[in-house]
Amino acid sequence: MTRQEFVQLIQEKIVVLDGATGSNLQKKGMPIGVCPEQWIIENQEIMKQLQKDYILAGTDILYAPTFGGNRLKLQEYGLADQIVEMNQKLVGISKAARAEAGASRPIYIAGDLTMTGQQLYPMGTLQFEELVDIYKEQVKILVEAGVDLFVVETMMSLQESRAAVFAIKETCDLPVLVTLTFNEDGRTLFGTDPETAMIVLQSIGADGVGLNCSTGPDQMHQMVEQMRAVANVPIIVKPNAGLPVLENGKTVFHMGPEEFAVEMVKLMDKGVSIVGGCCGTTPDHIQALTKAIAQKPVPKIERKKIRAVTTERNTVKIDIEEGNFMVVGERINPTGKKALQAELREGKLDIISQFVEEQVELGADILDVNVGMNGIDEGEMMLKVLYHITMMSNIPLSIDTSNIDVMEAALRIYPGRALINSISLETEKYEKLIPIAKKYGAMFVLLPVSDEGLPKDLAEKKSIIQTVLKRAYSCGLTKEDVVVDGLVNTIGANKRASIETMETIRYCKNELGVATTCGLSNISFGLPERIFVNSTFLAFAIKEGLTMAIANPSQDLLMNIAAACDLLLNREESDLRYIDRVTKRKMVMTTQTAEANAPGGQQKKNHPIFDSVVKGNQAGIVDLVKAALAEGVEANEILDHMLIPGINHVGALFDQGTYFLPQLISSAEAMKVAIEYLEPMLQSGKEDGESVTVVMATVEGDVHDIGKNLVVLMLKNYGYRVIDLGKDVPAEEIVAVAKKEQAKIIGLSALMTTTMMNMKTVVELAKKENLDCQIIIGGAVVTQSFADEIGADGYSKDAQEAVVLVQKLLEK
């Protein structure tokens, strides 16, 4: 299936996918705990009949049952050496179903990929390129087996989704569809919202993006609306047949075929054009859906004009018409900063962290990252800094390097949509970087410089801009992907420097329709009291339509003038932003002055160990602990008054939606490092048996353990003795270990509707064995009502809540 054939298909009709596989195979006898792919191969007729039924019900795209067919998933069952044979056989089953169904319309078979179950660095140990290679291995097998397109589904990590898309696009030219799984709060487990997911994935070439699993269609409206607002590709929806409930010991989905179809039609009215079903849906659901859409017009896929850069969890939109002026923080640059240069040579990132925090606090919208200097490997350091910043901040990044290889390596691992700083008409950059920008879905700064150097006049500057734009457009980029640098000259050398920059800004905005930026400080080079020239120049430029500028957000005069300009231009909420900015800064400055003049002249600050936990500073926290011990601080005091308050603060930030899973993991790991160092000193003051034992496990049949691992880490940090049994653990083993170790708490995790019933098995067995312990449960599909139904003692939606729950249960 070519991309053009896919485009033609979605223009002609609402495309129907298939329904659930796992829940239907369990009804046909597939046991929990087996490798689904192996069971399917051993029971081919059951799988074939299910897929034939889907085709007869109206399915256009059939998912080959290769969902868990990557090397890492198969390795968990000791089947990694059979990856080629198994994937080929699984595609063969779908091909046979297609042939035997004898449909009169084209039926396409999708190679199905999903998450590997391992965490990517820096949260885990799996490197991004390793993951791409793992996906490539399966993709190559599926291409050779004859799939027509690919679907990447049930993804919780945007970064893993990116890796899968790159693996497919670097292997073949087949269409790629991607669907993510979102929680009730409208974000994935890793904190990505639907808008950000759509922007990032469509920018790297996904042919359709949407959501699957999690909930029923009735709860997906807001997420679909968020995607539609920025979508340039078809929106896909493949929901469950409602939320699962427990009845007579079985997991049941109550949304019947007719109700499912009615709710799906409502989503199609919001612009969804590719539809299907996930857990709990059957061929009857797909048949009802097919009938319901028979007379529906095909939703038109509108080209949205999206100017935006993102992180993995946050989108910053750029509006050249009515949007507020934006600041690109310039401080992460070693030029002229001896202290930063020294730290980078030592491999330290403390000053980088400080610059990130300060610039975000002072109102930077984007952070420019430049680590080019002598004495270091720029490529290695750039990646190290990017990993560090993306874990601690939700501010999008501008990647600033003149080295093309460093730029590509950075864009490849950046888990969002970055801004390239910059691409000029210099031959090598012009020829190589524009295709790189297209491949990695980045926006870029167009620097109007050629091989001959700076343009000699305004006409040449315009000519360079037009040439670079033409090349960008020929590669598939649009004017919304470009930010032109006004190229500010020094007023001392060129008296028309300001006037020419203003003309460039007007030309770009009014005639070309592109965003603009500039480096403000160039204008005043060599002059005294440069801030006044820079600030006045900025006010002129904003009036002419300047979109953003690279600047130091700690310069209050400059930042306040920018806010005042937005106010005077009547931009949205500019009045509130101006008042908020100037009053906050005045309060901060007044407070600092008062504290400096107070007795002792010291501002009260949190202890550096507390801050290290909050910031996730794993590299430096042990040195801080050693220093505190050397000053006479007791180990228990460090734990009780610095580490635990720090992680409690992180938990509060997580609950507020300020922090997400990456920051929570980073902080928990930092605390873990400190506790491991302190552990001999802490234990020396404890009596045997003082620690409460908690047994943790992912239940039998379920091989997902991201959430469970974080709960384990958090509980250990709070001083509990945690026995982690891993994933896919039988009830008998969980109960036996809890009994032997005299555990007070058993924690159970499940991520799939097909395995959550095994939690009940553990609860019942624990009661039968008269265990003196309480059982808590959690996981993406688990709810409080499910916990009540199976007789669990508590439910937690995340790791921080699990810690609080354990404390409450033990107090009882």
Tab-separated table of N, CA, C and O in Angstrom, residues 155-159 161 178-202 209-211 220 222-230 306 308-317 394 396 415-417 657 660-662:
chain	number	residue	atom	x	y	z
A	155	MET	N	0.378	2.999	22.866
A	155	MET	CA	1.634	3.600	23.311
A	155	MET	C	1.370	4.552	24.475
A	155	MET	O	0.439	5.345	24.436
A	156	MET	N	2.226	4.477	25.476
A	156	MET	CA	2.139	5.387	26.616
A	156	MET	C	3.265	6.406	26.623
A	156	MET	O	3.210	7.390	27.338
A	157	SER	N	4.284	6.159	25.812
A	157	SER	CA	5.450	7.036	25.734
A	157	SER	C	5.541	7.655	24.349
A	157	SER	O	5.626	6.936	23.344
A	158	LEU	N	5.545	8.980	24.292
A	158	LEU	CA	5.717	9.667	23.017
A	158	LEU	C	7.100	9.382	22.441
A	158	LEU	O	7.257	9.246	21.224
A	159	GLN	N	8.091	9.272	23.302
A	159	GLN	CA	9.447	9.012	22.824
A	159	GLN	C	9.542	7.619	22.196
A	159	GLN	O	10.193	7.447	21.157
A	161	SER	N	7.061	6.110	20.802
A	161	SER	CA	6.306	6.246	19.554
A	161	SER	C	7.199	6.817	18.456
A	161	SER	O	7.171	6.359	17.308
A	178	VAL	N	-0.411	5.795	14.242
A	178	VAL	CA	0.028	5.732	15.639
A	178	VAL	C	-1.133	6.079	16.557
A	178	VAL	O	-1.791	7.113	16.369
A	179	THR	N	-1.373	5.240	17.557
A	179	THR	CA	-2.386	5.556	18.567
A	179	THR	C	-1.786	5.400	19.955
A	179	THR	O	-1.068	4.447	20.242
A	180	LEU	N	-2.088	6.378	20.815
A	180	LEU	CA	-1.591	6.365	22.189
A	180	LEU	C	-2.739	6.096	23.153
A	180	LEU	O	-3.911	6.291	22.815
A	181	THR	N	-2.380	5.689	24.340
A	181	THR	CA	-3.348	5.413	25.397
A	181	THR	C	-3.271	6.513	26.446
A	181	THR	O	-2.198	6.766	27.005
A	182	PHE	N	-4.403	7.160	26.702
A	182	PHE	CA	-4.449	8.293	27.628
A	182	PHE	C	-5.219	7.927	28.893
A	182	PHE	O	-6.204	7.186	28.850
A	183	ASN	N	-4.771	8.465	30.018
A	183	ASN	CA	-5.446	8.238	31.293
A	183	ASN	C	-6.650	9.171	31.436
A	183	ASN	O	-6.929	10.000	30.569
A	184	GLU	N	-7.346	9.049	32.550
A	184	GLU	CA	-8.543	9.860	32.782
A	184	GLU	C	-8.233	11.354	32.805
A	184	GLU	O	-9.092	12.171	32.491
A	185	ASP	N	-6.993	11.702	33.176
A	185	ASP	CA	-6.634	13.126	33.221
A	185	ASP	C	-6.273	13.687	31.843
A	185	ASP	O	-5.861	14.845	31.725
A	186	GLY	N	-6.428	12.882	30.802
A	186	GLY	CA	-6.157	13.351	29.454
A	186	GLY	C	-4.689	13.342	29.087
A	186	GLY	O	-4.292	13.962	28.094
A	187	ARG	N	-3.873	12.621	29.834
A	187	ARG	CA	-2.452	12.508	29.515
A	187	ARG	C	-2.037	11.045	29.529
A	187	ARG	O	-2.677	10.218	30.182
A	188	THR	N	-0.970	10.740	28.801
A	188	THR	CA	-0.438	9.391	28.863
A	188	THR	C	0.257	9.179	30.208
A	188	THR	O	0.445	10.119	30.982
A	189	LEU	N	0.687	7.959	30.449
A	189	LEU	CA	1.411	7.653	31.683
A	189	LEU	C	2.643	8.532	31.839
A	189	LEU	O	3.032	8.904	32.946
A	190	PHE	N	3.244	8.927	30.708
A	190	PHE	CA	4.449	9.750	30.745
A	190	PHE	C	4.148	11.239	30.652
A	190	PHE	O	5.053	12.058	30.527
A	191	GLY	N	2.856	11.606	30.699
A	191	GLY	CA	2.499	13.017	30.803
A	191	GLY	C	2.199	13.730	29.500
A	191	GLY	O	1.969	14.939	29.505
A	192	THR	N	2.174	13.033	28.369
A	192	THR	CA	1.903	13.678	27.085
A	192	THR	C	0.415	13.929	26.914
A	192	THR	O	-0.398	13.048	27.176
A	193	ASP	N	0.056	15.128	26.443
A	193	ASP	CA	-1.343	15.448	26.163
A	193	ASP	C	-1.637	15.191	24.693
A	193	ASP	O	-0.722	15.083	23.870
A	194	PRO	N	-2.924	15.065	24.300
A	194	PRO	CA	-3.280	14.742	22.909
A	194	PRO	C	-2.767	15.751	21.890
A	194	PRO	O	-2.338	15.370	20.796
A	195	GLU	N	-2.816	17.034	22.219
A	195	GLU	CA	-2.361	18.065	21.299
A	195	GLU	C	-0.877	17.895	20.977
A	195	GLU	O	-0.463	17.917	19.804
A	196	THR	N	-0.062	17.720	22.005
A	196	THR	CA	1.371	17.546	21.806
A	196	THR	C	1.656	16.285	21.001
A	196	THR	O	2.510	16.289	20.104
A	197	ALA	N	0.960	15.201	21.317
A	197	ALA	CA	1.163	13.943	20.589
A	197	ALA	C	0.896	14.129	19.103
A	197	ALA	O	1.682	13.684	18.255
A	198	MET	N	-0.209	14.795	18.772
A	198	MET	CA	-0.548	15.012	17.370
A	198	MET	C	0.505	15.855	16.666
A	198	MET	O	0.967	15.521	15.567
A	199	ILE	N	0.900	16.954	17.279
A	199	ILE	CA	1.877	17.858	16.654
A	199	ILE	C	3.189	17.133	16.381
A	199	ILE	O	3.749	17.210	15.282
A	200	VAL	N	3.696	16.421	17.359
A	200	VAL	CA	5.000	15.762	17.219
A	200	VAL	C	4.945	14.637	16.196
A	200	VAL	O	5.797	14.547	15.297
A	201	LEU	N	3.942	13.773	16.295
A	201	LEU	CA	3.910	12.586	15.447
A	201	LEU	C	3.598	12.913	13.989
A	201	LEU	O	4.188	12.324	13.077
A	202	GLN	N	2.688	13.859	13.754
A	202	GLN	CA	2.428	14.214	12.359
A	202	GLN	C	3.628	14.939	11.748
A	202	GLN	O	3.901	14.824	10.555
A	209	VAL	N	-2.946	9.724	13.356
A	209	VAL	CA	-2.620	9.740	14.790
A	209	VAL	C	-3.923	9.727	15.577
A	209	VAL	O	-4.907	10.358	15.177
A	210	GLY	N	-3.923	9.037	16.700
A	210	GLY	CA	-5.144	9.022	17.509
A	210	GLY	C	-4.945	8.334	18.833
A	210	GLY	O	-3.853	8.335	19.407
A	211	LEU	N	-6.023	7.698	19.316
A	211	LEU	CA	-6.001	7.095	20.632
A	211	LEU	C	-6.711	5.754	20.607
A	211	LEU	O	-7.624	5.525	19.811
A	220	MET	N	-13.963	10.076	25.265
A	220	MET	CA	-12.828	10.496	24.433
A	220	MET	C	-13.055	11.819	23.710
A	220	MET	O	-12.195	12.265	22.950
A	222	GLN	N	-13.129	15.085	24.571
A	222	GLN	CA	-12.210	16.202	24.801
A	222	GLN	C	-10.848	15.938	24.176
A	222	GLN	O	-10.223	16.839	23.595
A	223	MET	N	-10.398	14.692	24.264
A	223	MET	CA	-9.099	14.349	23.691
A	223	MET	C	-9.125	14.464	22.170
A	223	MET	O	-8.171	14.937	21.547
A	224	VAL	N	-10.225	14.038	21.564
A	224	VAL	CA	-10.366	14.152	20.113
A	224	VAL	C	-10.380	15.625	19.699
A	224	VAL	O	-9.754	16.014	18.703
A	225	GLU	N	-11.089	16.443	20.451
A	225	GLU	CA	-11.158	17.881	20.134
A	225	GLU	C	-9.771	18.519	20.206
A	225	GLU	O	-9.422	19.372	19.376
A	226	GLN	N	-8.984	18.121	21.185
A	226	GLN	CA	-7.633	18.661	21.304
A	226	GLN	C	-6.776	18.268	20.104
A	226	GLN	O	-5.998	19.071	19.588
A	227	MET	N	-6.926	17.040	19.651
A	227	MET	CA	-6.173	16.599	18.478
A	227	MET	C	-6.653	17.302	17.209
A	227	MET	O	-5.849	17.748	16.386
A	228	ARG	N	-7.958	17.426	17.066
A	228	ARG	CA	-8.496	18.015	15.852
A	228	ARG	C	-8.036	19.466	15.676
A	228	ARG	O	-7.825	19.932	14.552
A	229	ALA	N	-7.856	20.176	16.770
A	229	ALA	CA	-7.464	21.583	16.695
A	229	ALA	C	-6.115	21.781	16.022
A	229	ALA	O	-5.822	22.867	15.513
A	230	VAL	N	-5.293	20.729	15.998
A	230	VAL	CA	-3.945	20.868	15.420
A	230	VAL	C	-3.642	19.824	14.348
A	230	VAL	O	-2.529	19.756	13.830
A	306	ILE	N	-0.115	25.360	11.923
A	306	ILE	CA	0.411	25.172	13.273
A	306	ILE	C	1.849	25.649	13.359
A	306	ILE	O	2.739	25.143	12.661
A	308	ALA	N	4.386	25.720	16.276
A	308	ALA	CA	4.530	25.289	17.672
A	308	ALA	C	5.793	24.484	17.849
A	308	ALA	O	6.219	23.748	16.951
A	309	VAL	N	6.404	24.631	19.015
A	309	VAL	CA	7.472	23.758	19.458
A	309	VAL	C	6.988	23.085	20.741
A	309	VAL	O	6.123	23.609	21.443
A	310	THR	N	7.534	21.913	21.029
A	310	THR	CA	7.026	21.157	22.165
A	310	THR	C	8.157	20.470	22.932
A	310	THR	O	9.271	20.320	22.442
A	311	THR	N	7.807	20.051	24.143
A	311	THR	CA	8.584	19.047	24.857
A	311	THR	C	7.799	17.750	24.686
A	311	THR	O	6.911	17.653	23.840
A	312	GLU	N	8.078	16.761	25.491
A	312	GLU	CA	7.279	15.539	25.461
A	312	GLU	C	5.930	15.754	26.128
A	312	GLU	O	4.981	15.015	25.888
A	313	ARG	N	5.816	16.848	26.927
A	313	ARG	CA	4.628	17.008	27.757
A	313	ARG	C	3.980	18.378	27.643
A	313	ARG	O	3.022	18.668	28.348
A	314	ASN	N	4.489	19.220	26.758
A	314	ASN	CA	3.993	20.595	26.726
A	314	ASN	C	4.183	21.196	25.346
A	314	ASN	O	5.212	20.992	24.705
A	315	THR	N	3.179	21.955	24.892
A	315	THR	CA	3.254	22.626	23.598
A	315	THR	C	3.270	24.135	23.801
A	315	THR	O	2.481	24.669	24.586
A	316	VAL	N	4.164	24.808	23.112
A	316	VAL	CA	4.213	26.275	23.102
A	316	VAL	C	3.903	26.727	21.680
A	316	VAL	O	4.664	26.457	20.749
A	317	LYS	N	2.772	27.413	21.515
A	317	LYS	CA	2.352	27.863	20.195
A	317	LYS	C	2.937	29.232	19.880
A	317	LYS	O	3.133	30.062	20.766
A	394	ASN	N	9.745	21.604	31.432
A	394	ASN	CA	8.730	21.429	30.386
A	394	ASN	C	8.788	22.539	29.344
A	394	ASN	O	7.822	22.774	28.630
A	396	PRO	N	10.174	24.039	25.841
A	396	PRO	CA	10.773	23.564	24.590
A	396	PRO	C	12.163	24.153	24.371
A	396	PRO	O	12.495	25.228	24.878
A	415	PRO	N	12.712	14.531	22.722
A	415	PRO	CA	11.398	13.867	22.754
A	415	PRO	C	10.211	14.773	22.457
A	415	PRO	O	9.157	14.644	23.069
A	416	GLY	N	10.386	15.695	21.541
A	416	GLY	CA	9.298	16.600	21.191
A	416	GLY	C	9.575	17.225	19.843
A	416	GLY	O	10.158	16.595	18.954
A	417	ARG	N	9.164	18.480	19.674
A	417	ARG	CA	9.428	19.216	18.431
A	417	ARG	C	10.318	20.402	18.775
A	417	ARG	O	9.890	21.342	19.455
A	657	GLY	N	0.135	18.676	38.834
A	657	GLY	CA	0.335	18.662	37.401
A	657	GLY	C	1.509	19.499	36.954
A	657	GLY	O	1.706	19.741	35.762
A	660	PHE	N	5.658	15.635	36.144
A	660	PHE	CA	5.092	14.447	35.520
A	660	PHE	C	5.990	13.262	35.812
A	660	PHE	O	6.976	13.378	36.546
A	661	LEU	N	5.670	12.126	35.236
A	661	LEU	CA	6.385	10.890	35.557
A	661	LEU	C	7.905	11.017	35.438
A	661	LEU	O	8.626	10.562	36.325
A	662	PRO	N	8.458	11.615	34.373
A	662	PRO	CA	9.919	11.708	34.295
A	662	PRO	C	10.553	12.429	35.478
A	662	PRO	O	11.564	11.966	36.019
